[in-house]
PDB file of C-alpha atoms and ligand atoms in Angstrom:
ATOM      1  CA  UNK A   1       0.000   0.000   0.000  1.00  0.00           C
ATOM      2  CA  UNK A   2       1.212   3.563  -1.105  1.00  0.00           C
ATOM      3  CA  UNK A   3      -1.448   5.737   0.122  1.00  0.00           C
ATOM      4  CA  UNK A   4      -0.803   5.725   3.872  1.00  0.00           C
ATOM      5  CA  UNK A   5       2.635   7.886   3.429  1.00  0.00           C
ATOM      6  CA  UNK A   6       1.073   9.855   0.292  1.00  0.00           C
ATOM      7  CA  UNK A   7      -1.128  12.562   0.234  1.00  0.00           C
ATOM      8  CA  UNK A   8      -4.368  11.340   2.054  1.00  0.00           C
ATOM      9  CA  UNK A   9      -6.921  12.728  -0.097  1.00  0.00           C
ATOM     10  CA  UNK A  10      -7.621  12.137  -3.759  1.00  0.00           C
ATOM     11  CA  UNK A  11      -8.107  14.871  -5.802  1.00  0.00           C
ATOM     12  CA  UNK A  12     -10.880  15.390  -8.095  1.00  0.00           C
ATOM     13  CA  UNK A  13     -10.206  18.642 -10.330  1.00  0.00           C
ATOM     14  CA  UNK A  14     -12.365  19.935 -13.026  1.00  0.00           C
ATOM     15  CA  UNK A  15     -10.978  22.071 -15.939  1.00  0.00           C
ATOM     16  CA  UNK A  16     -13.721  23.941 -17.267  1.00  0.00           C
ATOM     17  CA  UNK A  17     -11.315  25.432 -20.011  1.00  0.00           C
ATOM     18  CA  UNK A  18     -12.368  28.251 -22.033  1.00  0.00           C
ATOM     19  CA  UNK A  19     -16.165  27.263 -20.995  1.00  0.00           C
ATOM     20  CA  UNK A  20     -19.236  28.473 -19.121  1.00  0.00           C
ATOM     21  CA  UNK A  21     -19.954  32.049 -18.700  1.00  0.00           C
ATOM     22  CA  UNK A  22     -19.300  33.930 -15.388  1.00  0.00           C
ATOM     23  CA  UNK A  23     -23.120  34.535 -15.155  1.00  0.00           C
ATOM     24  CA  UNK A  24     -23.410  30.787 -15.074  1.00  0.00           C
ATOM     25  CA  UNK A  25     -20.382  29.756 -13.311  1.00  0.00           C
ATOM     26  CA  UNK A  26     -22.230  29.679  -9.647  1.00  0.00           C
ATOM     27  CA  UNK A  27     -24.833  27.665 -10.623  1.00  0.00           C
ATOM     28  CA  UNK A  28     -22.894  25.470 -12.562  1.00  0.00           C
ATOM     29  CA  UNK A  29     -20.438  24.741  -9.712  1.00  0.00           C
ATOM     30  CA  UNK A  30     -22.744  24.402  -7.151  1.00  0.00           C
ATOM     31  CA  UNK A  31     -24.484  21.462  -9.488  1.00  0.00           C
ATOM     32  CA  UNK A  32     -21.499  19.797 -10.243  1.00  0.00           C
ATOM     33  CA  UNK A  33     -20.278  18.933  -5.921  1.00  0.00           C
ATOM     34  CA  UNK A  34     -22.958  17.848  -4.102  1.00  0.00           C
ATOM     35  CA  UNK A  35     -20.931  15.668  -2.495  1.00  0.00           C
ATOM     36  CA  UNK A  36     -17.951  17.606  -1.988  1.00  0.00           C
ATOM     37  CA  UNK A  37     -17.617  16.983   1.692  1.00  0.00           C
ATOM     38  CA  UNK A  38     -15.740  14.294   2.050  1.00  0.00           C
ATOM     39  CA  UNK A  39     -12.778  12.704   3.703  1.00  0.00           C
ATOM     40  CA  UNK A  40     -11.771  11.026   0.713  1.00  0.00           C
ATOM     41  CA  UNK A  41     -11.885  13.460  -1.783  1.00  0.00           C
ATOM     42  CA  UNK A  42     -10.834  17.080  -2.598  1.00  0.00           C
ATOM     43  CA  UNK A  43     -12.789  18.394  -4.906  1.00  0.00           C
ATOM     44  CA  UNK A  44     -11.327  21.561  -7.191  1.00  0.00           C
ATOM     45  CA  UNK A  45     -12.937  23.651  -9.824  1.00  0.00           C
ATOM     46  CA  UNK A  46     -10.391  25.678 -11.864  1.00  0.00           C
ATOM     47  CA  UNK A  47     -12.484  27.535 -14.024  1.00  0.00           C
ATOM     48  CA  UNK A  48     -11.304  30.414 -16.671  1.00  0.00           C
ATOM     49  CA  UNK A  49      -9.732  33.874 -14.562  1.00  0.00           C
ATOM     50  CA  UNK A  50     -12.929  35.439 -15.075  1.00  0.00           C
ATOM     51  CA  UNK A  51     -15.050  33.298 -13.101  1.00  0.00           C
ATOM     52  CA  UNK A  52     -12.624  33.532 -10.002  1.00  0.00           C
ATOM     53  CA  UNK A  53     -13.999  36.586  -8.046  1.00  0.00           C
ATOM     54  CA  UNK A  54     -17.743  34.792  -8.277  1.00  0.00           C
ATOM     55  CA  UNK A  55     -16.581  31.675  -6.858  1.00  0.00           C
ATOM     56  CA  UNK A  56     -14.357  32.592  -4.460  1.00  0.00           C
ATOM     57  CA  UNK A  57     -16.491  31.859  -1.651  1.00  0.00           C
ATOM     58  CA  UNK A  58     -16.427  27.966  -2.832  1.00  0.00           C
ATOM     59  CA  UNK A  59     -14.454  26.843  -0.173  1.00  0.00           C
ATOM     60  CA  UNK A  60     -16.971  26.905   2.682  1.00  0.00           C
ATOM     61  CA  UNK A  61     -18.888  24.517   0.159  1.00  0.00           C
ATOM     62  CA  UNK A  62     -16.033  21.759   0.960  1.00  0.00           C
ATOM     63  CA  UNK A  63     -15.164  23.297  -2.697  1.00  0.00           C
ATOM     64  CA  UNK A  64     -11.140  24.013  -3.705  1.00  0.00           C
ATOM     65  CA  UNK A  65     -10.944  26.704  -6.317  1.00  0.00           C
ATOM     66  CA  UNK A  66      -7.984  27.002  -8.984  1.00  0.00           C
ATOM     67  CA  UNK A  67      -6.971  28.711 -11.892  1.00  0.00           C
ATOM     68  CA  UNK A  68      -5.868  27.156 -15.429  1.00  0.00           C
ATOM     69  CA  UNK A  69      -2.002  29.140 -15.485  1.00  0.00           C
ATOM     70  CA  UNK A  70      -0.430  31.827 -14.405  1.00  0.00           C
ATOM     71  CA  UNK A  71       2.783  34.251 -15.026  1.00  0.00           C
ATOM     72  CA  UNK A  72       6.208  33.335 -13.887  1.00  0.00           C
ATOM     73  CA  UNK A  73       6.769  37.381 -12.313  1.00  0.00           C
ATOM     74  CA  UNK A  74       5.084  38.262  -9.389  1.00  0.00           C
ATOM     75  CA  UNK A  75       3.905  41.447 -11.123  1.00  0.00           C
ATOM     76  CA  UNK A  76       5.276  44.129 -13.458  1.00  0.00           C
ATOM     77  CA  UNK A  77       4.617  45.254 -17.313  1.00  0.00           C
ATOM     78  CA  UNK A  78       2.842  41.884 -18.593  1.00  0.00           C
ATOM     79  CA  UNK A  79      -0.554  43.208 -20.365  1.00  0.00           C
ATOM     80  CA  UNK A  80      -3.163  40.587 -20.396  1.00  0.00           C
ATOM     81  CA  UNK A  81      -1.206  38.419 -17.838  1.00  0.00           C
ATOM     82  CA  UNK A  82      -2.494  37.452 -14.098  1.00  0.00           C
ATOM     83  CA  UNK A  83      -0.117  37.222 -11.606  1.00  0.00           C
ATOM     84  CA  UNK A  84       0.269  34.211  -8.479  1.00  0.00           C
ATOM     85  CA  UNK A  85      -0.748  36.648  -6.006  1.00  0.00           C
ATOM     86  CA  UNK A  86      -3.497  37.780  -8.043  1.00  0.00           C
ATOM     87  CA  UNK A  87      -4.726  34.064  -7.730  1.00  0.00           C
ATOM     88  CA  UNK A  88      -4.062  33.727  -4.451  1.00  0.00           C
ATOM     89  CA  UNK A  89      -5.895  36.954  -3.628  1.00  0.00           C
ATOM     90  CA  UNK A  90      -8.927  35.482  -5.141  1.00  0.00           C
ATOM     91  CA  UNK A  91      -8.834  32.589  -2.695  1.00  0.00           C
ATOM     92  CA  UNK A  92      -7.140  30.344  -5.296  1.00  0.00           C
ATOM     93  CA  UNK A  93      -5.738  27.327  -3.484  1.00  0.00           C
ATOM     94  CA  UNK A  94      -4.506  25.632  -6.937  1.00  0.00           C
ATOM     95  CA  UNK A  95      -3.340  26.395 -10.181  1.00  0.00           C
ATOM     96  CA  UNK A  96      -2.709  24.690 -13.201  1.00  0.00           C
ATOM     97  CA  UNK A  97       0.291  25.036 -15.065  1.00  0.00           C
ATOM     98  CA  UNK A  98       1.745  22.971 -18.036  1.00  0.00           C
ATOM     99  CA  UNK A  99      -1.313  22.326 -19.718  1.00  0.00           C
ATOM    100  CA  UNK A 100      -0.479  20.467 -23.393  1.00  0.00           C
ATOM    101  CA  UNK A 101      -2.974  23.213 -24.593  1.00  0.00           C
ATOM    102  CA  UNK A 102      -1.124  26.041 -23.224  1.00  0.00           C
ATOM    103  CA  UNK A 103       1.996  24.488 -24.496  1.00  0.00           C
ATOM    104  CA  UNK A 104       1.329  24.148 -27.861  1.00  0.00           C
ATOM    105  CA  UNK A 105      -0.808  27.879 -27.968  1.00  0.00           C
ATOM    106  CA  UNK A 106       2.450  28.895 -26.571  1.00  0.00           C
ATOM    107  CA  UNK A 107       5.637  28.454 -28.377  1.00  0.00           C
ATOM    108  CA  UNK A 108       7.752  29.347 -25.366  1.00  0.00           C
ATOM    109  CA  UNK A 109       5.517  27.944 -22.773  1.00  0.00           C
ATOM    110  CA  UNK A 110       7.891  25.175 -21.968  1.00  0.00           C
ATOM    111  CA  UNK A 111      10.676  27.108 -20.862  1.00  0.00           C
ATOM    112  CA  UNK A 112       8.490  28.680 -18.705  1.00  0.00           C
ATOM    113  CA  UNK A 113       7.032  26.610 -16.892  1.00  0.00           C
ATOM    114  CA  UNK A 114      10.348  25.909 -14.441  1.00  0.00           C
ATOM    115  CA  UNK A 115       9.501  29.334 -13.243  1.00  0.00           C
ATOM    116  CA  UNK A 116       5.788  29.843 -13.032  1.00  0.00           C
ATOM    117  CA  UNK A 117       5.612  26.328 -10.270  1.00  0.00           C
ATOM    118  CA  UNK A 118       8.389  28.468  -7.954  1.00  0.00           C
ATOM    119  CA  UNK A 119       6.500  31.573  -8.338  1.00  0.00           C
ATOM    120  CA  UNK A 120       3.442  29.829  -8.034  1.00  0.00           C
ATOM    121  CA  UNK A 121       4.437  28.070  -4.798  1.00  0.00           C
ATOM    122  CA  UNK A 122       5.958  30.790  -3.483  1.00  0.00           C
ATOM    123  CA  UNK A 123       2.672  33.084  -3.665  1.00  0.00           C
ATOM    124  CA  UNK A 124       1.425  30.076  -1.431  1.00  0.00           C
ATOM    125  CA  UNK A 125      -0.499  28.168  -4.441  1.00  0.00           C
ATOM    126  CA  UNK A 126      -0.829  24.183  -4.795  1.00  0.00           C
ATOM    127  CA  UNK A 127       0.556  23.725  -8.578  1.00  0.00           C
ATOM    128  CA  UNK A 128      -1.247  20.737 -11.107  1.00  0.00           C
ATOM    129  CA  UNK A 129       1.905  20.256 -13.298  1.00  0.00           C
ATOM    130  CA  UNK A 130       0.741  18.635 -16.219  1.00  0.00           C
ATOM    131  CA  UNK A 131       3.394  16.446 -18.123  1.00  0.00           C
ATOM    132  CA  UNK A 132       2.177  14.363 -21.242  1.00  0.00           C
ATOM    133  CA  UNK A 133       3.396  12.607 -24.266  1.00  0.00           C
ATOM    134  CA  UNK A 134       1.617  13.157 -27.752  1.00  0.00           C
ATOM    135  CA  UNK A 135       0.449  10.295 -30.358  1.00  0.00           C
ATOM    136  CA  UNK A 136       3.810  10.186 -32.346  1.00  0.00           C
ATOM    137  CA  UNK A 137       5.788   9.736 -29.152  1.00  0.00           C
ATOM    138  CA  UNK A 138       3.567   6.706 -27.833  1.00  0.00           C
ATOM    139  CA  UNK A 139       3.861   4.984 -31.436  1.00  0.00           C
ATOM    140  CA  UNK A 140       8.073   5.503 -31.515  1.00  0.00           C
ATOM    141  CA  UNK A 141       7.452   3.919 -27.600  1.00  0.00           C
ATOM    142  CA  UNK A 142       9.776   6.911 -26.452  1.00  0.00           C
ATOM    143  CA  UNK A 143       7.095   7.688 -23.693  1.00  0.00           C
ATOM    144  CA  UNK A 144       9.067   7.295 -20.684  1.00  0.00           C
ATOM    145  CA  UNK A 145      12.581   9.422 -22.439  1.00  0.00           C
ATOM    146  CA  UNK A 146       9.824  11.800 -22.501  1.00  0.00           C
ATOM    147  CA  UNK A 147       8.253  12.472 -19.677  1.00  0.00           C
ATOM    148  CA  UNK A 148      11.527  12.100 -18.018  1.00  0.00           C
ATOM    149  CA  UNK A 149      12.649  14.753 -19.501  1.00  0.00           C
ATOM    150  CA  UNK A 150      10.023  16.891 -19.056  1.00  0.00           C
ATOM    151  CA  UNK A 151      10.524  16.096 -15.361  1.00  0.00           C
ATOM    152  CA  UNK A 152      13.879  16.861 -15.610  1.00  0.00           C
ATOM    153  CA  UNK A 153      13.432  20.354 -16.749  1.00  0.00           C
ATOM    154  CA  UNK A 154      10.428  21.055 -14.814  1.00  0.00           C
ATOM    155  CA  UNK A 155      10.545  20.036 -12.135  1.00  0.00           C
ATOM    156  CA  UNK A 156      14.379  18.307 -10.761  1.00  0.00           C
ATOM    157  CA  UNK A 157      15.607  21.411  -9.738  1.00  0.00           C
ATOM    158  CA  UNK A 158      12.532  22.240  -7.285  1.00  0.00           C
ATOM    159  CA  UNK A 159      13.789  22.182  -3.223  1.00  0.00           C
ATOM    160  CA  UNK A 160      12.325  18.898  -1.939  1.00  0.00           C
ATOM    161  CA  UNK A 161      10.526  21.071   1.044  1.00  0.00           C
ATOM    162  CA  UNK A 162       7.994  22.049  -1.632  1.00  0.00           C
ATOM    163  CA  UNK A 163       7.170  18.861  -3.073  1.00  0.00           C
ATOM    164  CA  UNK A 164       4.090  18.877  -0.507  1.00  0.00           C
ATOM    165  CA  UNK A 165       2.827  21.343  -2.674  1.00  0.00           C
ATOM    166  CA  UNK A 166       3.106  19.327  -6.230  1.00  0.00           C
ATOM    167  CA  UNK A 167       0.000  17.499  -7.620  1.00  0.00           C
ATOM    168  CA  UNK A 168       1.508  15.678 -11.340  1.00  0.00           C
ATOM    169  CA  UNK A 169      -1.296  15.033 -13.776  1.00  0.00           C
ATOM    170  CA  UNK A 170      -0.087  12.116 -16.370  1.00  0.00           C
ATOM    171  CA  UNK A 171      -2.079  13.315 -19.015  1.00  0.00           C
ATOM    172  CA  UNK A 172      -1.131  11.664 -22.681  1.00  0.00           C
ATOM    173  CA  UNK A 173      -1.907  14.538 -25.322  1.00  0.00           C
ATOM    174  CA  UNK A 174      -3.625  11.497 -27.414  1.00  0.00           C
ATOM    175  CA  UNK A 175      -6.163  10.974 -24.559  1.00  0.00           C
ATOM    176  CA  UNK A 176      -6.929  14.830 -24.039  1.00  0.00           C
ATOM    177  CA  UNK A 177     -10.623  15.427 -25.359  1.00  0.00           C
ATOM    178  CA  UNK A 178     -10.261  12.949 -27.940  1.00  0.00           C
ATOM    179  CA  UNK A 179     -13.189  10.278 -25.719  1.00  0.00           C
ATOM    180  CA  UNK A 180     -10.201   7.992 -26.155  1.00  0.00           C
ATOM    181  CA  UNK A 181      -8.697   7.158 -22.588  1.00  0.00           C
ATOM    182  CA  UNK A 182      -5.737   5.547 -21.551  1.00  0.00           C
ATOM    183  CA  UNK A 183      -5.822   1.546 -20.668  1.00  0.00           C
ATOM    184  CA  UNK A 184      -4.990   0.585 -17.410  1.00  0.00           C
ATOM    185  CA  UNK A 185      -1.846  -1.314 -17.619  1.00  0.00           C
ATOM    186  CA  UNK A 186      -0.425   2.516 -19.703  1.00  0.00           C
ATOM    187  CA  UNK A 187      -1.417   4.357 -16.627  1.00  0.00           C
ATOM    188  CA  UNK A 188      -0.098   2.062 -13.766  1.00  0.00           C
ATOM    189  CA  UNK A 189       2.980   1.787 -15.754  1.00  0.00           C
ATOM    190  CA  UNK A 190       3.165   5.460 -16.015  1.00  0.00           C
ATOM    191  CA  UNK A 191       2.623   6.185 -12.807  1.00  0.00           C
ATOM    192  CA  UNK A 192       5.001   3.825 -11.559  1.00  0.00           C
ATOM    193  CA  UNK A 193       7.645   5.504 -13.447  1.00  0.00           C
ATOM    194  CA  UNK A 194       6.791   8.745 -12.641  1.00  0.00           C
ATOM    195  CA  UNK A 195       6.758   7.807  -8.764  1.00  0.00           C
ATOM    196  CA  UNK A 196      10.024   5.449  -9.227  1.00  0.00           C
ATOM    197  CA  UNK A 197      11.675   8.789 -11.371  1.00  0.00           C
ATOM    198  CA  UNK A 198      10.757  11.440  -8.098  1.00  0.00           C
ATOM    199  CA  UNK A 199      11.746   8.822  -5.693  1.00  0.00           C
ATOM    200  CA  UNK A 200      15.228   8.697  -7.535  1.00  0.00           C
ATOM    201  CA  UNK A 201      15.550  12.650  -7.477  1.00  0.00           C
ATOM    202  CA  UNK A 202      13.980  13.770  -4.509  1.00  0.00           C
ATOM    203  CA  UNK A 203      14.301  10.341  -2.368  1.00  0.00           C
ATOM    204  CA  UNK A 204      11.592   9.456   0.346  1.00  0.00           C
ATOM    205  CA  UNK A 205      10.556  13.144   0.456  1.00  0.00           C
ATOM    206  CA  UNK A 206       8.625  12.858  -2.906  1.00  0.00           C
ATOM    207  CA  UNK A 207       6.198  10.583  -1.452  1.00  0.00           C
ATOM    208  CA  UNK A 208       4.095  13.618  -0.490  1.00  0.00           C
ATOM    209  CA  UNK A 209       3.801  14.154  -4.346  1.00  0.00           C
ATOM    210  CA  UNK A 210       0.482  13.066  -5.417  1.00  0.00           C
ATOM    211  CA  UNK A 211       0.252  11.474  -8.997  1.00  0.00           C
ATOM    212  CA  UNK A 212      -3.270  12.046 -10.692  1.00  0.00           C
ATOM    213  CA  UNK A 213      -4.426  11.180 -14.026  1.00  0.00           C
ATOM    214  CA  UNK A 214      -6.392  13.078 -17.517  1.00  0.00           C
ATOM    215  CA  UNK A 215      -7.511  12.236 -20.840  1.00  0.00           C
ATOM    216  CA  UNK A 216     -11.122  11.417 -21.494  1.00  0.00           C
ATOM    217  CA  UNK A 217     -12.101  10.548 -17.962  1.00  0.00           C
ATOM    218  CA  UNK A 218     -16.020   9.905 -17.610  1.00  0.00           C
ATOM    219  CA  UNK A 219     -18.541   8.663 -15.874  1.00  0.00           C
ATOM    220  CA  UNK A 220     -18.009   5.220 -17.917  1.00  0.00           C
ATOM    221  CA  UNK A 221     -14.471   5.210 -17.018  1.00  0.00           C
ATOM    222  CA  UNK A 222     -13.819   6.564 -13.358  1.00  0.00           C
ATOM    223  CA  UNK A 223     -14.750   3.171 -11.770  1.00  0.00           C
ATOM    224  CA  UNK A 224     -11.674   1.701 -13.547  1.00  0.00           C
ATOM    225  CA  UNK A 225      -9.427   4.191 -12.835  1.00  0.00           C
ATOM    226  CA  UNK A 226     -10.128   4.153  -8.909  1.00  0.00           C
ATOM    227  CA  UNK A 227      -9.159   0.980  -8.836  1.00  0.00           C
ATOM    228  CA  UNK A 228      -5.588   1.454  -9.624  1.00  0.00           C
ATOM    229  CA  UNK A 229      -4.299   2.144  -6.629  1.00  0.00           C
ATOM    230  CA  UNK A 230      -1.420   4.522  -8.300  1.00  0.00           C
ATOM    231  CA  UNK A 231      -4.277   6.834  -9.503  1.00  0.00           C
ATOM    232  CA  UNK A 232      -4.781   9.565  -6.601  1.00  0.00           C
ATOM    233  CA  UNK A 233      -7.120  11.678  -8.564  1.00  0.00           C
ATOM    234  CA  UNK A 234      -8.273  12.884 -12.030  1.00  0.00           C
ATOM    235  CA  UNK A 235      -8.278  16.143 -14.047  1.00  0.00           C
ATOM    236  CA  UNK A 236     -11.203  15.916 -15.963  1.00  0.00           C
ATOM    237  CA  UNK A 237     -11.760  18.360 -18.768  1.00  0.00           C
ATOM    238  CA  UNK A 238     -15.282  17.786 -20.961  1.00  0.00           C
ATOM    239  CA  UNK A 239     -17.111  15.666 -18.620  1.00  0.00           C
ATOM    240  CA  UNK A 240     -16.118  18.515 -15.437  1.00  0.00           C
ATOM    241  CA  UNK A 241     -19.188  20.472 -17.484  1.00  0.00           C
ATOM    242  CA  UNK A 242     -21.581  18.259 -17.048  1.00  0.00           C
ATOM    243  CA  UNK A 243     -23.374  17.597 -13.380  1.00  0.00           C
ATOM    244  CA  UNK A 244     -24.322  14.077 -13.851  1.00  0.00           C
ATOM    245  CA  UNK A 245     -20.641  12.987 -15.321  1.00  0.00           C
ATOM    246  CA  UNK A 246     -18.293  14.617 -12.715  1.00  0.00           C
ATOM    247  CA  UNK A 247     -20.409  13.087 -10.202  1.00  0.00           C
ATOM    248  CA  UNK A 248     -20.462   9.673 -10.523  1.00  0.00           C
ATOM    249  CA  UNK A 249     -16.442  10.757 -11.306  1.00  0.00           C
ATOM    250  CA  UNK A 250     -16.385  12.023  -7.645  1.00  0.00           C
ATOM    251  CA  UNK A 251     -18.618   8.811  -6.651  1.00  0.00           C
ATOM    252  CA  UNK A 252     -16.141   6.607  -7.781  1.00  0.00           C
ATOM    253  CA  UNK A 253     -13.107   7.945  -5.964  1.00  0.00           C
ATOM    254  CA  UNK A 254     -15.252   9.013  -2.499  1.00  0.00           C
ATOM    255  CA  UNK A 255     -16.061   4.719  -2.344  1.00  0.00           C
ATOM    256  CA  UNK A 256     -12.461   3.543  -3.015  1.00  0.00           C
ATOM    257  CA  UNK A 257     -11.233   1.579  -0.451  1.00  0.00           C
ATOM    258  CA  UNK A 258      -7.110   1.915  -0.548  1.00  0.00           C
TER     259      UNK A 258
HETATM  260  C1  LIG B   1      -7.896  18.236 -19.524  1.00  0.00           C
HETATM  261  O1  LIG B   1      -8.466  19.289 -19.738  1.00  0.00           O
HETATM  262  O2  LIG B   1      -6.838  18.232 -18.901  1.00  0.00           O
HETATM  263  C2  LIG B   1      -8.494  17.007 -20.020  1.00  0.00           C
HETATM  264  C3  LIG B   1      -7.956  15.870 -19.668  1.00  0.00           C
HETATM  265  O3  LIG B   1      -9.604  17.098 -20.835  1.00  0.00           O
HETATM  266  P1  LIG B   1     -10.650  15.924 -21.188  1.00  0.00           P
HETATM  267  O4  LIG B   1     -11.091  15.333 -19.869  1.00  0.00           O
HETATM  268  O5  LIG B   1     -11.752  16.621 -21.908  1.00  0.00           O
HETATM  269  O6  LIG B   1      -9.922  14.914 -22.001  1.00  0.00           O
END
């Protein structure tokens, strides 16, 4: 059994994307975590930056709230950009950063990203890294040379006092919003390495790290995917829109037994 040393709660996070309209955002997040309060769980919403002043009350619904990036400065010239402390301000607990949409919208997103999780961390934020390996990569079975070094440049040079901050999302770019999940045995075995490549880095330390996983999670799939006892959450994109979906997502995770 992992979970005892690891982060206790599984994390169910919901990337609404470029989705919903403020007006609606309440409403719909209020739908969508009924059953919120849990031991088990921790439920997130990161919806798009200008949702985040009308839910950020959520939390004394049992709800986390997060937001989808953010800059690597603290604050300065950037027009258009929202800072870490802007987020935090706003009663973000989370952000997202590394997104395989933002990186390929962004051609220099990638060297980047080093920077935004210490700013992040430093304004006090949880970070969702997302790391990811496209189609092409999984066909040349170069996965794992991937994500390693993705890992490598992201995150290997972080201080192992703020790995209790770190939530990694294993989220294959062929899986993302394509209703075309990844099997089982690809996201144990990914996990694994991703656990067995902090534990070689950080040591014991990066046991606090908790590994989650994306790509077409659903209603039809979340049952599978709390079984494998590597899998300490989801990020769910399309199906974090629709009430019914993300709840029987949340369902499936609040009745593991670990
Ligand atoms: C995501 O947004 O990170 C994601 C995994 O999307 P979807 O669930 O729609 O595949």
């Amino acid at each position: 059994m992992i979970h005892s040393d690891l982060k206790s709660r599984d994390l169910i996070a919901a990337n609404w994307k470029m989705n919903v309209l403020p007006s609606e955002s309440q409403s719909l997040a209020f739908s969508l975590c009924d059953l919120a309060w849990s031991e088990n769980i921790e439920v997130l919403i990161c919806p798009p930056f200008t949702h985040l002043f009308a839910l950020r009350d959520l939390r004394k619904d049992g709800i986390c709230l997060g937001a989808q990036d953010c800059h690597e400065a603290l604050k300065g010239p950037y027009t258009g950009e929202v800072s870490a402390l802007m987020l935090k301000d706003l009663n973000c607990d989370y952000v997202i950063l590394g997104h395989s949409e933002r990186r390929r919208m962004n051609p220099h997103e990638d060297q980047n990203i080093h920077s935004k999780i210490k700013t992040a961390m430093a304004s006090g934020l949880n970070v969702i890294y997302c790391c990811g390996e496209s189609l092409d990569i999984r066909i040349a079975n170069a996965e794992k040379d991937f994500i390693h070094r993705q890992l490598k440049k992201d995150l290997f040079e972080l201080e192992a006092d703020v790995l209790d901050k770190l939530t990694i999302a294993y989220e294959p770019i062929w899986a993302i919003g394509t209703g075309k999940h990844a099997t089982p045995e690809q996201i144990k075995e990914m996990h694994l390495f991703i656990r067995s490549a902090l534990k070689s880095q950080f040591g014991l330390q990066s046991n606090v790290v908790r590994i989650i996983y994306g790509g077409s999670v659903n209603a039809a799939n979340s049952d599978m995917l709390a079984s494998i006892q590597e899998v300490q959450g989801v990020l769910v994109g399309g199906a974090s829109l629709i009430p019914d979906e993300f709840k029987s997502i949340i369902n499936s995770f609040n009745q593991r037994k670990n």
